[in-house]
């Protein structure tokens, strides 16, 4: 079994996790903006997310001989370690619910703000819990100033969203195409969009194939076309709905890492005497199984009883929907390996320090600007707030990394 035993290796895994966890939300957002139903996307994502956990368990968790007190993956499957297994599975449940919530939040408040607020809440709540669960192996005088920086980032993230929403309203009010917005808050049909991105028959998976020019990013026409094309309709909704979803997701994300910490280190002494702690690979396997079951179960339900104005679909329509499936499968792999690397680094250097991967909004903001034109043609106020938000975020992550400790394997 492969074990990370030095701080340098742990930090390298955290950086890889940061890249993966910051990229997969951008991939799912891209599909939603192209009109693919979130239920279809999340079902595909769930398959490869579980596959990543299985691959990690069968490779890192099974290579070489067992170490003292750290059995290989297959050995642990037959041991009486169910209290720890349940903690791991509970972590998977809250992560799955949080991921599902953010999939809708991205449509309401944008990729950048969603990731900043939810990630900052993870650090404020989850890192504090992990610090005490890890018996204070991280340096508190460095760790908690970093947590404070993340808290400031939460406030700035909300301000960025409010300012950007006001910018968009101003653009729409001055647009000659504003009459396309119906009184119900939805967009009336228009021929100025990509017809292939608007599903015409969800049951049969049929859609048009006519392609026309798209408006420039950041303009009112772009916002209108995006609303017509995307699968989750947000025009006319209360601006606090999106933030409410984000904060709910943040609470869920704050709990999955402490639950995983309890699963691998048994701080509450729930295991019988002589039973080894779950190794990180076995815990991640059970964690991902519960994440898979919840994600698939809820999204099959949402096929027939959709939320947030998403069209109704069916399992048959999902099976026939190959538009963008490869990207959804890629997103699942990125998230699975990202979470696995985070836990591997956390087991070596402390889960509180591993929460530094919550720098993922830095990656997500890059993709949001590059791929989706977020904040294009926004006001100076929005740019200033965005700059301060990202600055506080970088400072917080740097401080959090500096607090890394070393977990004794004795």
Coordinates of C-alpha atoms in Angstrom, one line a residue:
X1 CA 0.0 0.0 0.0
X2 CA 1.3 3.4 -0.9
X3 CA 1.5 5.9 2.0
X4 CA 2.4 9.6 1.9
X5 CA 4.9 10.2 4.7
X6 CA 6.3 13.6 4.1
X7 CA 5.0 17.1 3.9
X8 CA 6.3 17.8 0.4
X9 CA 4.5 14.8 -1.1
X10 CA 1.3 15.9 0.7
X11 CA 1.5 19.5 -0.7
X12 CA 2.1 18.1 -4.2
X13 CA -1.1 16.0 -3.9
X14 CA -3.0 19.1 -2.6
X15 CA -1.8 21.1 -5.7
X16 CA -3.0 18.4 -8.1
X17 CA -6.3 18.2 -6.2
X18 CA -6.6 22.0 -6.5
X19 CA -6.3 21.8 -10.3
X20 CA -8.8 19.0 -10.6
X21 CA -11.4 20.3 -8.1
X22 CA -11.3 23.7 -9.7
X23 CA -11.8 22.4 -13.2
X24 CA -14.7 19.9 -13.0
X25 CA -17.3 22.5 -12.0
X26 CA -16.4 24.5 -15.1
X27 CA -17.0 21.4 -17.3
X28 CA -20.5 20.9 -15.8
X29 CA -21.3 24.6 -16.1
X30 CA -20.3 24.5 -19.8
X31 CA -22.8 21.7 -20.4
X32 CA -25.6 23.4 -18.5
X33 CA -25.1 26.6 -20.5
X34 CA -25.3 24.5 -23.7
X35 CA -28.7 23.3 -22.7
X36 CA -27.9 19.8 -21.4
X37 CA -30.2 18.8 -18.6
X38 CA -28.4 18.8 -15.2
X39 CA -30.0 15.4 -14.3
X40 CA -28.4 13.8 -17.4
X41 CA -25.1 15.4 -16.7
X42 CA -25.0 14.4 -13.0
X43 CA -25.9 10.8 -13.8
X44 CA -22.9 10.6 -16.1
X45 CA -20.7 12.4 -13.7
X46 CA -21.6 10.0 -10.9
X47 CA -20.4 6.9 -12.8
X48 CA -16.9 8.1 -13.3
X49 CA -16.7 9.7 -9.9
X50 CA -17.2 6.2 -8.4
X51 CA -14.8 4.7 -11.0
X52 CA -12.0 7.1 -9.8
X53 CA -12.4 5.8 -6.2
X54 CA -12.3 2.2 -7.3
X55 CA -9.1 2.8 -9.4
X56 CA -7.4 4.6 -6.4
X57 CA -8.4 1.7 -4.0
X58 CA -7.1 -1.0 -6.4
X59 CA -3.8 0.8 -7.1
X60 CA -2.6 2.9 -4.2
X61 CA -4.6 0.9 -1.7
X62 CA -3.4 -2.5 -2.9
X63 CA 0.1 -2.1 -4.2
X64 CA 2.9 -3.7 -2.1
X65 CA 2.6 -5.2 1.4
X66 CA 0.4 -4.1 4.3
X67 CA 2.1 -1.9 6.9
X68 CA 1.7 -2.3 10.6
X69 CA -1.8 -1.1 11.6
X70 CA -2.6 -0.3 7.9
X71 CA -4.0 -3.3 6.0
X72 CA -4.4 -3.3 2.3
X73 CA -7.7 -2.5 0.7
X74 CA -9.1 -6.0 0.2
X75 CA -8.1 -7.0 3.7
X76 CA -10.1 -4.2 5.3
X77 CA -13.2 -5.0 3.3
X78 CA -13.7 -8.1 5.6
X79 CA -12.9 -6.4 8.9
X80 CA -15.4 -5.3 11.6
X81 CA -15.0 -1.6 11.0
X82 CA -18.5 -0.5 10.3
X83 CA -18.6 2.5 12.7
X84 CA -15.8 4.1 10.6
X85 CA -17.5 2.9 7.4
X86 CA -20.7 4.8 8.4
X87 CA -18.7 8.0 9.0
X88 CA -17.1 7.7 5.6
X89 CA -20.5 7.1 4.0
X90 CA -22.1 10.0 5.9
X91 CA -19.4 12.2 4.4
X92 CA -20.3 11.0 0.9
X93 CA -23.9 11.8 1.5
X94 CA -23.3 15.4 2.4
X95 CA -20.8 15.9 -0.4
X96 CA -23.3 14.5 -2.9
X97 CA -26.0 16.8 -1.7
X98 CA -23.6 19.8 -1.8
X99 CA -22.4 19.0 -5.3
X100 CA -26.0 18.7 -6.5
X101 CA -26.9 22.0 -4.9
X102 CA -24.0 23.8 -6.6
X103 CA -25.0 22.5 -10.0
X104 CA -28.1 24.7 -9.7
X105 CA -26.3 27.5 -7.9
X106 CA -23.9 28.0 -10.8
X107 CA -26.8 29.0 -13.0
X108 CA -28.1 31.6 -10.5
X109 CA -25.0 33.3 -9.3
X110 CA -22.2 32.2 -11.7
X111 CA -19.3 29.8 -11.3
X112 CA -16.9 32.1 -9.6
X113 CA -19.1 33.4 -6.8
X114 CA -20.5 29.9 -6.1
X115 CA -17.1 28.4 -5.7
X116 CA -15.7 31.2 -3.6
X117 CA -18.6 31.3 -1.1
X118 CA -19.0 27.6 -0.7
X119 CA -15.2 27.0 -0.5
X120 CA -14.8 29.7 2.0
X121 CA -17.5 28.3 4.2
X122 CA -15.7 24.9 4.1
X123 CA -12.6 26.6 5.5
X124 CA -14.4 28.6 8.1
X125 CA -16.4 25.7 9.5
X126 CA -14.7 22.5 8.3
X127 CA -11.2 23.5 8.9
X128 CA -12.0 24.5 12.5
X129 CA -13.6 21.1 13.1
X130 CA -10.7 19.3 11.5
X131 CA -8.1 21.3 13.6
X132 CA -9.6 20.0 16.8
X133 CA -10.2 16.5 15.4
X134 CA -6.6 16.3 14.4
X135 CA -5.4 17.0 17.9
X136 CA -4.1 20.4 16.9
X137 CA -1.3 19.1 14.7
X138 CA -1.6 22.3 12.6
X139 CA -0.1 25.6 13.9
X140 CA -3.1 27.6 15.2
X141 CA -1.3 30.9 15.1
X142 CA -1.0 30.5 11.3
X143 CA -4.1 28.4 10.6
X144 CA -6.8 30.7 12.1
X145 CA -5.6 34.0 10.5
X146 CA -6.1 32.0 7.2
X147 CA -9.6 31.1 8.3
X148 CA -10.3 34.7 8.9
X149 CA -9.2 35.6 5.4
X150 CA -11.6 33.1 4.0
X151 CA -14.4 34.6 6.0
X152 CA -13.6 38.0 4.5
X153 CA -13.7 36.3 1.1
X154 CA -17.3 35.1 1.8
X155 CA -18.4 38.6 2.4
X156 CA -16.6 39.9 -0.7
X157 CA -18.1 37.1 -2.8
X158 CA -21.6 38.1 -1.8
X159 CA -20.8 41.7 -2.7
X160 CA -19.4 40.7 -6.1
X161 CA -22.6 38.8 -6.9
X162 CA -24.8 41.7 -5.9
X163 CA -22.7 44.2 -7.9
X164 CA -22.6 41.9 -11.0
X165 CA -26.4 41.3 -10.8
X166 CA -26.9 45.1 -10.8
X167 CA -24.7 45.4 -13.8
X168 CA -26.7 42.8 -15.7
X169 CA -30.0 44.5 -14.9
X170 CA -28.6 47.7 -16.2
X171 CA -27.5 46.0 -19.4
X172 CA -30.9 44.4 -19.9
X173 CA -32.8 47.6 -19.2
X174 CA -30.9 49.4 -21.9
X175 CA -31.2 46.6 -24.5
X176 CA -33.4 46.9 -27.6
X177 CA -34.0 43.2 -27.2
X178 CA -35.3 43.5 -23.7
X179 CA -38.8 42.8 -24.9
X180 CA -37.8 39.1 -25.3
X181 CA -38.0 38.8 -21.6
X182 CA -41.5 37.7 -20.7
X183 CA -43.4 38.9 -17.7
X184 CA -43.0 35.6 -16.0
X185 CA -39.2 36.1 -15.9
X186 CA -38.5 33.6 -18.7
X187 CA -37.2 34.3 -22.2
X188 CA -39.5 34.2 -25.2
X189 CA -38.4 31.9 -28.1
X190 CA -36.0 33.5 -30.5
X191 CA -34.2 32.4 -33.7
X192 CA -31.0 34.1 -32.6
X193 CA -29.6 31.2 -30.6
X194 CA -28.0 27.9 -31.2
X195 CA -31.0 25.7 -32.0
X196 CA -28.9 22.5 -31.5
X197 CA -28.4 23.5 -27.9
X198 CA -32.2 23.7 -27.1
X199 CA -33.7 20.2 -26.7
X200 CA -36.8 19.9 -28.8
X201 CA -37.9 16.4 -27.7
X202 CA -36.4 15.3 -24.4
X203 CA -38.1 11.9 -24.5
X204 CA -36.6 11.0 -27.9
X205 CA -33.4 13.0 -27.4
X206 CA -34.0 15.0 -30.6
X207 CA -32.9 18.5 -31.2
X208 CA -32.4 20.9 -34.0
X209 CA -29.0 21.4 -35.8
X210 CA -29.2 24.9 -37.1
X211 CA -26.3 27.1 -35.9
X212 CA -26.3 30.9 -36.0
X213 CA -24.0 33.7 -34.7
X214 CA -23.8 34.3 -31.0
X215 CA -23.7 37.7 -29.3
X216 CA -20.6 39.1 -27.8
X217 CA -19.9 38.0 -24.2
X218 CA -20.9 40.6 -21.6
X219 CA -23.7 42.2 -23.6
X220 CA -27.4 42.2 -22.9
X221 CA -27.9 40.2 -26.1
X222 CA -25.5 37.6 -24.8
X223 CA -27.4 37.3 -21.5
X224 CA -30.7 36.9 -23.3
X225 CA -29.3 34.2 -25.7
X226 CA -27.7 32.4 -22.8
X227 CA -31.0 32.3 -20.9
X228 CA -32.7 30.8 -24.0
X229 CA -30.0 28.2 -24.5
X230 CA -29.4 27.1 -20.9
X231 CA -31.3 24.3 -19.2
X232 CA -31.9 26.2 -15.9
X233 CA -33.9 29.4 -16.3
X234 CA -32.9 32.1 -13.9
X235 CA -34.3 35.4 -15.2
X236 CA -36.9 36.9 -13.0
X237 CA -35.9 34.8 -10.0
X238 CA -35.2 36.3 -6.6
X239 CA -31.5 37.1 -6.3
X240 CA -31.4 35.6 -2.8
X241 CA -32.4 32.2 -4.1
X242 CA -29.0 31.6 -5.7
X243 CA -27.2 32.7 -2.6
X244 CA -29.4 30.6 -0.4
X245 CA -28.5 27.5 -2.4
X246 CA -24.8 28.4 -2.3
X247 CA -24.8 28.8 1.5
X248 CA -26.7 25.5 1.9
X249 CA -24.1 23.8 -0.3
X250 CA -21.4 25.4 1.8
X251 CA -22.7 23.8 5.0
X252 CA -22.8 20.4 3.3
X253 CA -19.3 20.8 2.1
X254 CA -18.1 21.8 5.5
X255 CA -19.1 18.5 7.0
X256 CA -17.8 15.9 4.5
X257 CA -14.1 16.4 5.4
X258 CA -14.6 16.1 9.2
X259 CA -16.7 13.0 8.7
X260 CA -13.9 11.5 6.6
X261 CA -11.4 12.5 9.2
X262 CA -13.4 10.6 11.8
X263 CA -13.6 7.6 9.5
X264 CA -9.8 7.3 9.1
X265 CA -8.6 8.3 12.6
X266 CA -11.4 7.1 14.9
X267 CA -11.1 10.1 17.3
X268 CA -14.3 9.1 19.0
X269 CA -13.1 5.5 19.6
X270 CA -16.0 3.7 18.0
X271 CA -13.9 0.8 16.7
X272 CA -13.4 -2.4 18.8
X273 CA -10.0 -3.0 20.4
X274 CA -7.6 -4.4 17.9
X275 CA -9.5 -3.3 14.8
X276 CA -7.2 -1.1 12.6
X277 CA -8.4 2.3 11.5
X278 CA -9.7 2.6 8.0
X279 CA -6.9 3.5 5.6
X280 CA -7.7 6.5 3.4
X281 CA -8.2 4.4 0.3
X282 CA -10.8 2.1 1.9
X283 CA -12.6 5.1 3.5
X284 CA -12.7 6.9 0.1
X285 CA -14.2 3.8 -1.5
X286 CA -17.1 3.7 0.9
X287 CA -17.3 7.5 0.8
X288 CA -17.7 7.4 -3.0
X289 CA -20.3 4.5 -2.9
X290 CA -22.7 6.6 -0.8
X291 CA -22.0 9.6 -2.9
X292 CA -22.9 7.6 -6.0
X293 CA -26.1 6.1 -4.5
X294 CA -27.4 9.5 -3.3
X295 CA -26.4 11.3 -6.6
X296 CA -28.0 8.7 -8.9
X297 CA -31.1 8.2 -6.7
X298 CA -31.9 11.9 -6.5
X299 CA -31.2 12.6 -10.2
X300 CA -33.4 9.8 -11.3
X301 CA -36.1 11.3 -9.2
X302 CA -35.4 14.7 -10.7
X303 CA -35.8 13.3 -14.2
X304 CA -39.5 12.9 -13.5
X305 CA -39.9 15.7 -10.9
X306 CA -37.5 18.4 -11.9
X307 CA -36.6 21.5 -10.0
X308 CA -35.8 25.2 -10.9
X309 CA -37.8 25.1 -14.1
X310 CA -35.8 22.4 -15.7
X311 CA -37.8 20.4 -18.3
X312 CA -39.1 16.9 -17.4
X313 CA -37.2 14.0 -18.9
X314 CA -37.0 10.2 -18.5
X315 CA -34.4 7.5 -18.0
X316 CA -34.8 6.5 -21.6
X317 CA -34.1 10.1 -22.8
X318 CA -31.0 10.1 -20.6
X319 CA -29.7 6.9 -22.1
X320 CA -30.1 8.4 -25.6
X321 CA -28.6 11.8 -24.7
X322 CA -25.0 11.6 -26.0
X323 CA -24.6 15.4 -26.4
X324 CA -21.7 16.3 -24.2
X325 CA -21.6 13.0 -22.4
X326 CA -17.8 12.7 -22.7
X327 CA -17.4 16.0 -20.8
X328 CA -19.7 14.9 -18.0
X329 CA -17.7 11.7 -17.7
X330 CA -14.4 13.7 -17.6
X331 CA -15.8 15.9 -14.9
X332 CA -16.6 12.8 -12.7
X333 CA -13.0 11.6 -13.1
X334 CA -11.6 15.0 -12.2
X335 CA -13.7 15.3 -9.1
X336 CA -13.0 11.8 -8.0
X337 CA -9.3 12.0 -8.3
X338 CA -9.3 15.5 -6.8
X339 CA -11.2 14.4 -3.7
X340 CA -8.9 11.3 -3.4
X341 CA -5.7 13.3 -3.6
X342 CA -7.1 15.8 -1.0
X343 CA -7.8 13.0 1.5
X344 CA -4.4 11.4 0.8
X345 CA -2.7 14.7 1.5
X346 CA -4.9 15.4 4.5
X347 CA -4.0 12.1 6.1
X348 CA -0.3 13.0 5.9
X349 CA -0.3 16.7 6.8
X350 CA -3.6 17.2 8.6
X351 CA -7.1 17.6 7.2
X352 CA -7.2 21.3 8.3
X353 CA -4.2 22.1 6.1
X354 CA -5.6 20.0 3.2
X355 CA -8.6 22.3 3.1
X356 CA -6.2 24.6 1.3
X357 CA -7.4 22.9 -1.9
X358 CA -10.5 25.2 -1.4
X359 CA -8.4 27.6 -3.5
X360 CA -10.3 25.9 -6.3
X361 CA -12.2 29.2 -7.0
X362 CA -9.0 30.6 -8.3
X363 CA -9.1 27.9 -11.0
X364 CA -12.9 28.2 -11.4
X365 CA -12.7 32.0 -11.8
X366 CA -10.1 31.5 -14.6
X367 CA -12.4 29.1 -16.4
X368 CA -15.4 31.3 -15.7
X369 CA -13.8 34.3 -17.4
X370 CA -12.1 32.3 -20.2
X371 CA -15.0 30.0 -21.2
X372 CA -18.2 31.8 -20.1
X373 CA -17.4 35.5 -20.3
X374 CA -18.2 36.1 -16.7
X375 CA -17.7 39.8 -15.6
X376 CA -17.2 40.9 -19.2
X377 CA -18.2 44.5 -19.6
X378 CA -19.0 44.8 -15.9
X379 CA -18.6 48.0 -13.8
X380 CA -15.4 49.2 -12.2
X381 CA -17.0 48.5 -8.8
X382 CA -17.5 44.8 -9.7
X383 CA -13.9 44.5 -10.9
X384 CA -12.5 46.1 -7.7
X385 CA -14.6 43.8 -5.5
X386 CA -13.5 40.8 -7.6
X387 CA -9.8 41.8 -7.3
X388 CA -10.1 42.1 -3.5
X389 CA -11.9 38.8 -3.2
X390 CA -9.3 36.9 -5.2
X391 CA -6.5 38.7 -3.2
X392 CA -7.9 37.6 0.1
X393 CA -8.4 34.2 -1.3
X394 CA -4.8 33.8 -2.3
X395 CA -3.6 35.1 1.0
X396 CA -5.8 32.7 2.9
X397 CA -4.6 29.7 1.0
X398 CA -0.9 30.6 1.4
X399 CA -1.4 31.0 5.1
X400 CA -3.3 27.7 5.4
X401 CA -0.6 25.8 3.5
X402 CA 2.0 27.3 5.9
X403 CA 0.1 25.7 8.8
X404 CA 0.7 22.2 7.6
X405 CA 1.8 19.7 10.2
X406 CA 2.8 16.0 10.2
X407 CA 0.6 13.2 11.4
X408 CA 2.3 10.6 13.4
X409 CA 1.8 7.1 12.1
X410 CA 2.5 5.5 15.4

